[in-house]
Short mmCIF file of C-alpha atoms and ligand atoms in Angstrom, two decimals:
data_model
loop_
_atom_site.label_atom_id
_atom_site.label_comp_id
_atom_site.label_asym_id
_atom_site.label_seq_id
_atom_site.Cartn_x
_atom_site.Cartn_y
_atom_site.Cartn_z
CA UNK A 1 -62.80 -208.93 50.60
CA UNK A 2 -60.98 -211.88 52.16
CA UNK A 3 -59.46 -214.76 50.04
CA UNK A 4 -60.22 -218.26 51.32
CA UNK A 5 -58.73 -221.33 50.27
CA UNK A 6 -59.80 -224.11 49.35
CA UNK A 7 -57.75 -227.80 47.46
CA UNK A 8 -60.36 -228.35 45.36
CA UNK A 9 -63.06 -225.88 43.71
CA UNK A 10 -66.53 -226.69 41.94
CA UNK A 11 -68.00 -224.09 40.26
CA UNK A 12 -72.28 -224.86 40.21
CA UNK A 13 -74.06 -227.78 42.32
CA UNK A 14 -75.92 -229.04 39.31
CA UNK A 15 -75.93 -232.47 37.69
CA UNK A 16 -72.26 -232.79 36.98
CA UNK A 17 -70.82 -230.61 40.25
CA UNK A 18 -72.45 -232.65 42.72
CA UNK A 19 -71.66 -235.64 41.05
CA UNK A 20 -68.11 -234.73 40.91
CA UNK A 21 -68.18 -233.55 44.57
CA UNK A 22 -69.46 -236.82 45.86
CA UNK A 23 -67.02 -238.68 44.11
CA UNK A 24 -64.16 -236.99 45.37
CA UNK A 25 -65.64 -237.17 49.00
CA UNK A 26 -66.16 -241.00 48.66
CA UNK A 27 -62.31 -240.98 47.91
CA UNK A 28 -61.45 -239.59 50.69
CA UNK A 29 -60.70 -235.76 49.52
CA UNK A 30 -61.80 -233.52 52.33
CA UNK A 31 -61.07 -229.75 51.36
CA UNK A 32 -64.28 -229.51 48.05
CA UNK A 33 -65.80 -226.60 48.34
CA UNK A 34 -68.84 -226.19 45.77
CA UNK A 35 -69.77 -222.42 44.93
CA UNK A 36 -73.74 -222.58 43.73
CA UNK A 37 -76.26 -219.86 44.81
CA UNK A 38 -79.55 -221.83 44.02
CA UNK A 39 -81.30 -222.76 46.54
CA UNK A 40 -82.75 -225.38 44.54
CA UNK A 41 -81.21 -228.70 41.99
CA UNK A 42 -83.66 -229.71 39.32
CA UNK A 43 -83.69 -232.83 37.63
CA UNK A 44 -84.27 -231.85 34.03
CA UNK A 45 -84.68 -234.73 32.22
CA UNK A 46 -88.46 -234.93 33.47
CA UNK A 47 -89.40 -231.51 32.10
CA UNK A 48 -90.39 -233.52 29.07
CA UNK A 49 -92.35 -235.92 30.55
CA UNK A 50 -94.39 -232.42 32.46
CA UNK A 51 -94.70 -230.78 29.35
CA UNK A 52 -96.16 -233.53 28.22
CA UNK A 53 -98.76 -233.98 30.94
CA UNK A 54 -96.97 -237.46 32.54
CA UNK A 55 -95.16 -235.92 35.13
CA UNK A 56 -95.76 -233.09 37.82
CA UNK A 57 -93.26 -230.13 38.23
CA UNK A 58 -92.76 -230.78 42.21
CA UNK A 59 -91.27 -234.08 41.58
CA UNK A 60 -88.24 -232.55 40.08
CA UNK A 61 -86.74 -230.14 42.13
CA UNK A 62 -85.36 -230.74 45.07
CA UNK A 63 -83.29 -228.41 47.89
CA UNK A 64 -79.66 -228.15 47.19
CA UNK A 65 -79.17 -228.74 51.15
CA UNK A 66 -80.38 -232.21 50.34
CA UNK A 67 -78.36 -232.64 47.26
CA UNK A 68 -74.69 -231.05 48.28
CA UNK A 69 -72.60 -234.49 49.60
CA UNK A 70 -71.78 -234.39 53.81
CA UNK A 71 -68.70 -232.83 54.12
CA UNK A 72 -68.47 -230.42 51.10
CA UNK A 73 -68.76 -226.41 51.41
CA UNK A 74 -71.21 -225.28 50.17
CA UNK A 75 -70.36 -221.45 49.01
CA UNK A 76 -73.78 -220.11 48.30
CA UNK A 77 -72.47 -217.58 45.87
CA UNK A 78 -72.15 -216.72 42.03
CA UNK A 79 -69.24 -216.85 39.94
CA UNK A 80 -68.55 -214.07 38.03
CA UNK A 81 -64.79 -213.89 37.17
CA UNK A 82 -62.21 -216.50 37.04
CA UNK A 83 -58.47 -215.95 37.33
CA UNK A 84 -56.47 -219.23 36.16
CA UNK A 85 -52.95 -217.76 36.04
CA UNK A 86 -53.98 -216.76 39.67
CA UNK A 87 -56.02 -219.71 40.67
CA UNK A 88 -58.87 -217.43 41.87
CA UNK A 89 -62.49 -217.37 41.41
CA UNK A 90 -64.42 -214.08 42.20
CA UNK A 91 -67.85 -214.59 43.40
CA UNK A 92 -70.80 -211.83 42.09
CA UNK A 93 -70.04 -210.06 46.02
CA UNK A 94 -66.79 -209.84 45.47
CA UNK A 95 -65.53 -212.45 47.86
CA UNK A 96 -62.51 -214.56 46.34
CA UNK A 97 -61.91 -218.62 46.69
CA UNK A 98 -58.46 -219.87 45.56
CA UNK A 99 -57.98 -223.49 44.58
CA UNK A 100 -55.19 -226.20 44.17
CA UNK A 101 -57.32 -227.67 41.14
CA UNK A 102 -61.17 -226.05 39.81
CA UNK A 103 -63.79 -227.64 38.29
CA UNK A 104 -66.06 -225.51 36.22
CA UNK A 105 -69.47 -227.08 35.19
CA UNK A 106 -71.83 -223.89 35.95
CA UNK A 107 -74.17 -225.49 33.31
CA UNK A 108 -75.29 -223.35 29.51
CA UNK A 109 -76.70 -220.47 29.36
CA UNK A 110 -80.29 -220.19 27.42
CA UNK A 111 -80.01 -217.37 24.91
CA UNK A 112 -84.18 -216.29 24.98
CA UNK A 113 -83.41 -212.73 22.93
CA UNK A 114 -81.86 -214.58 20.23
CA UNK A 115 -85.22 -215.69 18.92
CA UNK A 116 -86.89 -212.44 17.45
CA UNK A 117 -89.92 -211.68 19.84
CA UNK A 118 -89.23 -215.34 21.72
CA UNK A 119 -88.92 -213.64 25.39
CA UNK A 120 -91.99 -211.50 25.62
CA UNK A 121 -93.96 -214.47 24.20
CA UNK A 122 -93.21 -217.01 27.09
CA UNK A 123 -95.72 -218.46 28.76
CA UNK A 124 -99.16 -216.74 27.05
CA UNK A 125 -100.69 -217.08 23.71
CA UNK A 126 -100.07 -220.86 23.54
CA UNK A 127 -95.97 -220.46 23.26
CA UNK A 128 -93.84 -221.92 25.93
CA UNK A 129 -90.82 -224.06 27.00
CA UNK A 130 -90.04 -227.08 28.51
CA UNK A 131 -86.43 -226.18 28.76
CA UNK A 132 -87.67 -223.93 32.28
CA UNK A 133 -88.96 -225.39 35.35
CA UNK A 134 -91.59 -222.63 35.47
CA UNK A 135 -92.81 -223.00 31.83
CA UNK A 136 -93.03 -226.92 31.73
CA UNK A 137 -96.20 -227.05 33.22
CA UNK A 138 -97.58 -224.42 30.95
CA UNK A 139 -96.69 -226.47 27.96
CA UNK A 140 -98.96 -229.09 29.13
CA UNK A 141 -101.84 -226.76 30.01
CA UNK A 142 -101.66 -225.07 26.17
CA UNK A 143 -101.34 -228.80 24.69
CA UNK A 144 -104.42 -229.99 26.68
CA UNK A 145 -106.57 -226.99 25.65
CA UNK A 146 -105.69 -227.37 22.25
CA UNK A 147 -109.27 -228.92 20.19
CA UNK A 148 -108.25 -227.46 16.48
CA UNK A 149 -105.93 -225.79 14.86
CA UNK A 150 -101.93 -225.66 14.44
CA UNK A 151 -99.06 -226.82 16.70
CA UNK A 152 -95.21 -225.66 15.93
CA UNK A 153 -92.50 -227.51 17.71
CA UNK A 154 -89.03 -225.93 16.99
CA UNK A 155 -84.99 -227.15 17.54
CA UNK A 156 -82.34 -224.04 17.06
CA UNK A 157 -79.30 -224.37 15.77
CA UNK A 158 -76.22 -225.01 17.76
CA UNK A 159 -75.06 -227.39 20.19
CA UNK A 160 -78.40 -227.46 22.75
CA UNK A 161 -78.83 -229.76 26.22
CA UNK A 162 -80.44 -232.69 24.98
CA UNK A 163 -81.31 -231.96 21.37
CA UNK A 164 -84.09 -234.76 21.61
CA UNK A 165 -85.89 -233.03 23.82
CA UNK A 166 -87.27 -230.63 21.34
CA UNK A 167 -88.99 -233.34 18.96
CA UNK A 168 -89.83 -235.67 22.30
CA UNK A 169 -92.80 -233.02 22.70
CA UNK A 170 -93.93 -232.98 19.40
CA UNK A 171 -94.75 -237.02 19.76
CA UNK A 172 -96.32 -236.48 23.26
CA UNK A 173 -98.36 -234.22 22.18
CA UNK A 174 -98.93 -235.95 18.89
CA UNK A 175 -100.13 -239.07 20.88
CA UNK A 176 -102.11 -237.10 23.24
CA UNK A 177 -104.30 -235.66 20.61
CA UNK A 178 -104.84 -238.52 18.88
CA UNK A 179 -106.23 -239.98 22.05
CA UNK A 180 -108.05 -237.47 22.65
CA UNK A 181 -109.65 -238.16 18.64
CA UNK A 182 -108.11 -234.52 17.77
CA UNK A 183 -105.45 -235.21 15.78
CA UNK A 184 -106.26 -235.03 12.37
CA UNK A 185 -107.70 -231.72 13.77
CA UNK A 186 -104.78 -230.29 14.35
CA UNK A 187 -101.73 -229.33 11.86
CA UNK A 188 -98.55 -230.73 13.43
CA UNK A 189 -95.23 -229.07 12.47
CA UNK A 190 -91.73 -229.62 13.39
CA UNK A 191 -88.93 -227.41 12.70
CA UNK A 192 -85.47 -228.65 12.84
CA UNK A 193 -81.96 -227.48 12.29
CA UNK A 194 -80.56 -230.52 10.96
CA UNK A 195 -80.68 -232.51 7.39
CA UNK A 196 -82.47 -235.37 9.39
CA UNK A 197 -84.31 -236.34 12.86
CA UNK A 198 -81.01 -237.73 13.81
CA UNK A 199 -77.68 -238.16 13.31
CA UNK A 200 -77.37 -241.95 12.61
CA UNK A 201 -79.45 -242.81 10.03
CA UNK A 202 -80.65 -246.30 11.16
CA UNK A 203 -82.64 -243.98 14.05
CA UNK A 204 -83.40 -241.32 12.16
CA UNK A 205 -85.86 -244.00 9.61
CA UNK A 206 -87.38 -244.75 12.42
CA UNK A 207 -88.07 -241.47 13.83
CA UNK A 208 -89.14 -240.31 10.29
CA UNK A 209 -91.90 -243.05 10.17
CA UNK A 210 -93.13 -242.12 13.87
CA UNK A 211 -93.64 -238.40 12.39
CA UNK A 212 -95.28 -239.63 9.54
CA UNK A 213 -97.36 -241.45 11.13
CA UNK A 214 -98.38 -238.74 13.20
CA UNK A 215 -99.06 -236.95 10.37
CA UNK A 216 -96.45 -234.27 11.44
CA UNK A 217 -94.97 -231.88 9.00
CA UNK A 218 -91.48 -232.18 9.46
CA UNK A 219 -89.19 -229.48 8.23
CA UNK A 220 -85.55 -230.04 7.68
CA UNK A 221 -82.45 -227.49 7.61
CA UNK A 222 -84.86 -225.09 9.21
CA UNK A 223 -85.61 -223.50 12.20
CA UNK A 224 -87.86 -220.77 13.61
CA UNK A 225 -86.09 -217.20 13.86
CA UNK A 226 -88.64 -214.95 14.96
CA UNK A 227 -92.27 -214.72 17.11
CA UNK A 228 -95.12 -212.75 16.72
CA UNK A 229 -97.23 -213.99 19.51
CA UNK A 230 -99.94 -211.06 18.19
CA UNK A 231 -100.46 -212.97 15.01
CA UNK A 232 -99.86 -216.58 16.00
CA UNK A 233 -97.09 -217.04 13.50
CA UNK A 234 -93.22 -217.98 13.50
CA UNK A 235 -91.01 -216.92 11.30
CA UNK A 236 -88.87 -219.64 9.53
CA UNK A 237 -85.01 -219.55 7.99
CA UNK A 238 -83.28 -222.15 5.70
CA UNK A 239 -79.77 -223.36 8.01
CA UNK A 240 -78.98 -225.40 5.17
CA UNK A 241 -79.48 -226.80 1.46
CA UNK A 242 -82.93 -227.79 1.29
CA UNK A 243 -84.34 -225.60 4.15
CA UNK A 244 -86.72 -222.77 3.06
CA UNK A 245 -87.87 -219.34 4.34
CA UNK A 246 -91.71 -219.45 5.62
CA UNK A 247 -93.86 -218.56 7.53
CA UNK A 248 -96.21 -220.79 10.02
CA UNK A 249 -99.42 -220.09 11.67
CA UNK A 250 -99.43 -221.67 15.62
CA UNK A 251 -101.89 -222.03 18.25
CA UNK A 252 -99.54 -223.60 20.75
CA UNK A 253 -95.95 -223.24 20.00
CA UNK A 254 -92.87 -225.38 21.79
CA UNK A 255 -89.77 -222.85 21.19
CA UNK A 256 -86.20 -224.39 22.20
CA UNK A 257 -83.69 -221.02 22.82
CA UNK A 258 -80.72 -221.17 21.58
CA UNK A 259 -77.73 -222.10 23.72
CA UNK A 260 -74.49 -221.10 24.82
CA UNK A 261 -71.71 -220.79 27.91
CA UNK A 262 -72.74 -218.76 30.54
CA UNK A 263 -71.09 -214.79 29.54
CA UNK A 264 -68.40 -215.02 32.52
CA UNK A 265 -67.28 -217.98 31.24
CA UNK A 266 -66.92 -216.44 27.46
CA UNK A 267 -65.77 -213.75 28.75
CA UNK A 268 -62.62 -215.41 30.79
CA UNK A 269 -59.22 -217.17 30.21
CA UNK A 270 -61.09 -220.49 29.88
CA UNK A 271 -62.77 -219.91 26.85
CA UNK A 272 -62.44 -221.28 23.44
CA UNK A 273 -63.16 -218.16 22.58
CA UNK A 274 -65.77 -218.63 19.67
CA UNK A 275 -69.12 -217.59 19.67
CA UNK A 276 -70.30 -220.72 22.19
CA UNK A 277 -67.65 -219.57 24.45
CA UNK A 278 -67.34 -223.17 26.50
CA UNK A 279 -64.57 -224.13 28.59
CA UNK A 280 -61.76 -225.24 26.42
CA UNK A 281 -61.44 -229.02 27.56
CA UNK A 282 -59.22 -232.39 26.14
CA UNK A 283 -61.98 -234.06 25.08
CA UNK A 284 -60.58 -237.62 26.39
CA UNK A 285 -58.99 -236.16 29.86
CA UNK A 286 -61.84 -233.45 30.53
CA UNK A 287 -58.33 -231.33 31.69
CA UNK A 288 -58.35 -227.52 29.96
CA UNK A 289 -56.07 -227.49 27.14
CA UNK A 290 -53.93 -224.36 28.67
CA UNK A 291 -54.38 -224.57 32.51
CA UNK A 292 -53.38 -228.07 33.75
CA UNK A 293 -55.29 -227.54 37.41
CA UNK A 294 -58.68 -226.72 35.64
CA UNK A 295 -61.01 -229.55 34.29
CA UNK A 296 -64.92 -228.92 33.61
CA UNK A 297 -67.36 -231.09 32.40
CA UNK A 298 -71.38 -231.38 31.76
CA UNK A 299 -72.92 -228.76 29.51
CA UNK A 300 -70.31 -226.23 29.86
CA UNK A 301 -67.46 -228.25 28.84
CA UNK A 302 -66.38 -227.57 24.90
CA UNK A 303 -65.95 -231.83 24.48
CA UNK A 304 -68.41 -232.54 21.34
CA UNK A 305 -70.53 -234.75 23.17
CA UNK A 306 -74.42 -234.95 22.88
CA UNK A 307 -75.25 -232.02 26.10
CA UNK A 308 -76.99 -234.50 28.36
CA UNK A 309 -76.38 -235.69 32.17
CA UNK A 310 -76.16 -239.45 30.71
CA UNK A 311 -72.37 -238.13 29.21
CA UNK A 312 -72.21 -236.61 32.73
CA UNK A 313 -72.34 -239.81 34.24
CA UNK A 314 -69.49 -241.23 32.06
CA UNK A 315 -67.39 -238.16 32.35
CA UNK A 316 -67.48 -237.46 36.35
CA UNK A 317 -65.30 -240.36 37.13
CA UNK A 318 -62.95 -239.50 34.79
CA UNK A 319 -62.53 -235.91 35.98
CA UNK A 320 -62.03 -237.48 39.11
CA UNK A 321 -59.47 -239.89 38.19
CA UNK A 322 -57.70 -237.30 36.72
CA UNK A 323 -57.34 -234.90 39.17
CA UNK A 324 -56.32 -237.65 41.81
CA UNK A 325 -53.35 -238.35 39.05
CA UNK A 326 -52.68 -234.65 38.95
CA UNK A 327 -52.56 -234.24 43.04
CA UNK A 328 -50.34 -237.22 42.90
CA UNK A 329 -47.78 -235.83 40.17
CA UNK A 330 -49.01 -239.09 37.86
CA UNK A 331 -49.87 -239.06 34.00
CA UNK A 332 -53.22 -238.61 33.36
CA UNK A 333 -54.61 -242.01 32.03
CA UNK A 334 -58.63 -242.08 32.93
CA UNK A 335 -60.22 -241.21 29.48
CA UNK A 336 -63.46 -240.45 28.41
CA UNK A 337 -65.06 -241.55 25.25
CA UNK A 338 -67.68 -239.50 24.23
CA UNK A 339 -70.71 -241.24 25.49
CA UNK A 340 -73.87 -240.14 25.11
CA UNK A 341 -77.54 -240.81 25.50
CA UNK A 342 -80.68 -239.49 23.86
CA UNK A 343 -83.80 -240.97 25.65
CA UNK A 344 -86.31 -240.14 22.97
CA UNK A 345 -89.86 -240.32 24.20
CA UNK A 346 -92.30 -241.03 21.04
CA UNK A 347 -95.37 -241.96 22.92
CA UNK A 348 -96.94 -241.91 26.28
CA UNK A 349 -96.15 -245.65 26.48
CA UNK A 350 -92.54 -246.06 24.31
CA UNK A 351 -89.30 -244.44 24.36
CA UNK A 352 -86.34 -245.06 21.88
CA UNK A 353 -82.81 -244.66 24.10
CA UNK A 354 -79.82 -244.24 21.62
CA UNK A 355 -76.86 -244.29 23.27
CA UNK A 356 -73.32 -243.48 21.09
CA UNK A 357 -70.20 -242.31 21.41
CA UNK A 358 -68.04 -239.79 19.90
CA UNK A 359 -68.08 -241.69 16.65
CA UNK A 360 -71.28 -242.16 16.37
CA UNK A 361 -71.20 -246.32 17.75
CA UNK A 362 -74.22 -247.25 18.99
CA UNK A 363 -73.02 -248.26 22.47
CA UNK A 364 -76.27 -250.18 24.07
CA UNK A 365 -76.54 -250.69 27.69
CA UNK A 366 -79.37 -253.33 26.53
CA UNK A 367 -77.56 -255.08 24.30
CA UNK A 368 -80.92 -257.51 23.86
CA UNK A 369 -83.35 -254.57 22.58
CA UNK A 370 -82.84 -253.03 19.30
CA UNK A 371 -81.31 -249.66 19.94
CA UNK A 372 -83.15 -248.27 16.78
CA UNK A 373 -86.48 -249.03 17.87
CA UNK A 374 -88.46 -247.48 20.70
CA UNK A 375 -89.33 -250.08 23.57
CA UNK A 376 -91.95 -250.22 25.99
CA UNK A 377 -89.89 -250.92 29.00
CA UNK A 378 -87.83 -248.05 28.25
CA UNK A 379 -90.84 -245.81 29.07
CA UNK A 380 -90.69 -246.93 32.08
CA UNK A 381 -87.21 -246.44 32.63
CA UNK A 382 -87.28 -242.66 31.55
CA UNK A 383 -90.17 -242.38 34.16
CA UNK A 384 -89.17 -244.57 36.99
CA UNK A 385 -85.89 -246.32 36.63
CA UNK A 386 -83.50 -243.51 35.56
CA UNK A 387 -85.12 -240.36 38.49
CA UNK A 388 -84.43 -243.24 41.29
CA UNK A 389 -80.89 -243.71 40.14
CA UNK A 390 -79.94 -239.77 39.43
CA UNK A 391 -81.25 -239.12 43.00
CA UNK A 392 -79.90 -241.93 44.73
CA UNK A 393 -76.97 -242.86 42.81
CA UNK A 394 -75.56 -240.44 40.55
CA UNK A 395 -75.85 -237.68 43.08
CA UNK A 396 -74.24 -239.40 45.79
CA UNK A 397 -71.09 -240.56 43.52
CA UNK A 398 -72.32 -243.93 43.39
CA UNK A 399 -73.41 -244.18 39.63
C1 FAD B 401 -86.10 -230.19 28.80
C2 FAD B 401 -84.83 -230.94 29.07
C3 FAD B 401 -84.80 -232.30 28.86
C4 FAD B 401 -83.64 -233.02 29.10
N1 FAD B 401 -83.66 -234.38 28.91
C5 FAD B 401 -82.54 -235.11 29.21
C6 FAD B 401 -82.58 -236.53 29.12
O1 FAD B 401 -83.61 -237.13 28.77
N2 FAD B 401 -81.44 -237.22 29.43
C7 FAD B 401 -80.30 -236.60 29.82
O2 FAD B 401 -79.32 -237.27 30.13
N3 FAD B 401 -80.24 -235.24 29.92
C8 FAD B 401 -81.33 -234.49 29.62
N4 FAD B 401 -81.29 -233.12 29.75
C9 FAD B 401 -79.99 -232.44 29.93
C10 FAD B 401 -79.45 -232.44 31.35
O3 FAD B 401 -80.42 -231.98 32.25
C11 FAD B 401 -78.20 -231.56 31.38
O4 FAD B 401 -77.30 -231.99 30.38
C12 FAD B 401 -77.49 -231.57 32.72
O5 FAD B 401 -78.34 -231.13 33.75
C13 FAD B 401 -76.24 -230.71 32.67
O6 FAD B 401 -75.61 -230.71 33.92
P1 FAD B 401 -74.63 -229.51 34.34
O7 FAD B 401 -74.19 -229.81 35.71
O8 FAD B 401 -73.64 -229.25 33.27
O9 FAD B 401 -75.61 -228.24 34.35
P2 FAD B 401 -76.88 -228.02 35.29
O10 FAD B 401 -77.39 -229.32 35.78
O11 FAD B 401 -77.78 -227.13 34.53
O12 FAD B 401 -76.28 -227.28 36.56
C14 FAD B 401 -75.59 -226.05 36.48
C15 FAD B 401 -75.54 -225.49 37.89
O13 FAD B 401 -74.64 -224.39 37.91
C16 FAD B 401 -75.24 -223.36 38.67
N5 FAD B 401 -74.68 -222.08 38.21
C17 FAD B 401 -75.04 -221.35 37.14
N6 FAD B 401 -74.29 -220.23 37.07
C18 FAD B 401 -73.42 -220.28 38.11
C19 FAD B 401 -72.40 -219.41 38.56
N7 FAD B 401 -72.13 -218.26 37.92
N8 FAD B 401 -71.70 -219.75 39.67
C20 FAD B 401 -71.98 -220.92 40.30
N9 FAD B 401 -72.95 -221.78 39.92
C21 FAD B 401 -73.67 -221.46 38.83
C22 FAD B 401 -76.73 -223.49 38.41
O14 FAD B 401 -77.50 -222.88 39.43
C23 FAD B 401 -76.89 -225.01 38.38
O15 FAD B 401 -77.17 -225.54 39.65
C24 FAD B 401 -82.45 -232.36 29.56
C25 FAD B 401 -82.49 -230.98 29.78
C26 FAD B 401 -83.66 -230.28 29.55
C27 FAD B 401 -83.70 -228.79 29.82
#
């Protein structure tokens, strides 16, 4: 196989590749090659909003053509080893790209078999996903057939994308039922990992009384370990003090898998080399802690940011600071701070967008609506405003 070269490497065309590619374009960098083999770029963020019946698949893929910046290559190709010491990247046909400097943001890998009996169950018997394209739509066809009965929405444990996204459902589909006048029909349960809703308490009151007033059964240090899509029932562990061992009976059931880097990734030089395997990153500089030309960002990236592609828009421009200091032979000094944003949806008119950094500071880009609260014109935003600006912004290096 040949060996082609190439100043700057990108390793997956998703949210935080592209972004990064388009940034370094706009600068004037004219050797980025981007290795991706999907023929398609989805905009994830709206897989809630289809699960939950407000949103149709379509709108949120697009081609990659359209997507991958003018003047970038596009490698249609798989990554499947990486050679730092080398400064190679083997694609899955063997062909090999060496770089000056790689980015790695190939996204996180959704661990299905990890959930006893999770896998087969996808997609029949009332259980699905929103977290794939394919199954999104199915979520919304079990939660509009649903009249009577019981409804299990579950979180795993372990860093996940967007860890709202699992309870988001639950209140869609809490506030569709009760519009519907079938709510106090149905037996509402929601499993979660953590001691709480959410991590700062100020939200997590709030979220508590939207459950409640739901009438959802929320269970804490807990999640589901095991399907039996024959019987309708989940099988529930403690993670934590407080947290018990059950079982609960489902009619529709919204299962999260758990999460973790891709396997090539785990399984190379980059790793941190614990179980999640991500790429072992500063978390300031986004630069890998033992290979100075490697940076990675977005979900693969070890940095203990909230998973989501509002931290990607804060990070790219760092990366890309960075490795214009590192081409130049300057100190890196761009530094990122550990934003992140959790857009939770709790009705089909309100959303609550918390937005923190590494500490835990709320860090509102509103500064005039309580960050605690969920807002009407925030809906709206999560619908409208923030699609138009990932497609047309963010994608093109502008946001
Ligand atoms: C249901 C759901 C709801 C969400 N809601 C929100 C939200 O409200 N707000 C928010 O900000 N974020 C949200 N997110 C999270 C957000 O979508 C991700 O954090 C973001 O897309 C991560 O970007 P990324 O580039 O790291 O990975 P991705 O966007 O997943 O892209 C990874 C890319 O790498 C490619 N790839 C994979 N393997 C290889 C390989 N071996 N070689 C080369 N390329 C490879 C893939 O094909 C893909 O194109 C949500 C996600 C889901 C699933």
């Amino acid at each position: 196989m040949t060996t082609d070269k190439h100043r700057i490497v990108i390793v997956g065309g998703g949210t935080a590749g592209i972004s990064v590619a388009a940034r370094l374009l706009r600068k004037g960098h004219s050797d980025v090659a981007v290795i991706e083999p999907s023929d398609t770029h989805y905009y994830q963020p709206l897989w809630t909003l289809v699960g939950g019946g407000q949103a149709k698949a379509s709108t949120t893929a697009r081609p990659e053509a359209s997507v991958m910046p003018k003047g970038a290559t596009w490698i249609k190709n798989a990554a499947a080893t990486v050679d730092p010491d080398d400064n190679t990247v083997t694609c899955a046909d063997g062909a090999v790209y060496e770089y000056d400097v790689l980015v790695v943001s190939p996204g996180i890998q959704l661990d299905w078999n990890r959930t006893e009996g999770l896998q087969d169950a996808l997609g029949k018997d009332g259980v699905s996903s929103n977290y794939r394209f394919d199954l999104a739509p199915r979520t919304w066809e079990f939660i509009r057939g649903l009249r009577s009965g019981s409804a299990v929405f579950g979180m795993p444990s372990g860093p996940i994308k967007c860890a709202g996204a699992p309870q988001k459902i639950a209140y869609l589909a809490s506030d569709y039922w009760r519009r519907q006048g079938v709510l106090s029909d149905i037996d509402v349960h929601l499993v979660v990992p953590t001691p709480r809703l959410f991590g700062i308490p100020a939200i997590a009151d709030n979220l508590d009384a939207i459950a409640a007033d739901y009438g959802i059964t929320v269970h804490t240090n807990a999640e589901i370990t095991s399907v039996d899509a024959a019987a309708h029932k989940v099988g529930v562990t403690h993670t934590g003090d407080g947290g018990s061992d059950t079982m609960l009976n489902f009619d529709v059931l919204h299962a999260v898998p758990r999460q973790s880097a891709p396997e090539w990734i785990k399984a190379s030089p980059l790793s941190t080399g614990d179980p999640n395997g991500y790429v072992e990153i500063d978390k300031h500089s986004m630069q890998h802690v033992r290979y100075p030309n490697v940076f990675s960002l977005g979900d693969a990236g070890s940095s203990p940011n909230s998973k989501t592609g509002a931290a990607i828009r804060k990070q790219a421009p760092v990366v890309v600071e960075n490795i214009e200091s590192l081409l130049a032979g300057r100190p890196l000094s761009a530094s990122y701070n550990g934003y992140g944003s959790c857009p939770i949806v709790t009705s089909s008119h309100a959303m609550l967008l918390a937005e923190f950094d590494y500490d835990l500071n709320l860090t509102p880009s509103f500064p005039l609506l309580d960050p605690t609260k969920p807002h009407r014109s925030y809906w709206y935003l999560k619908k409208y405003g923030l699609p138009f600006m990932y497609w047309n912004l963010m994608l093109r290096g502008l946001a």
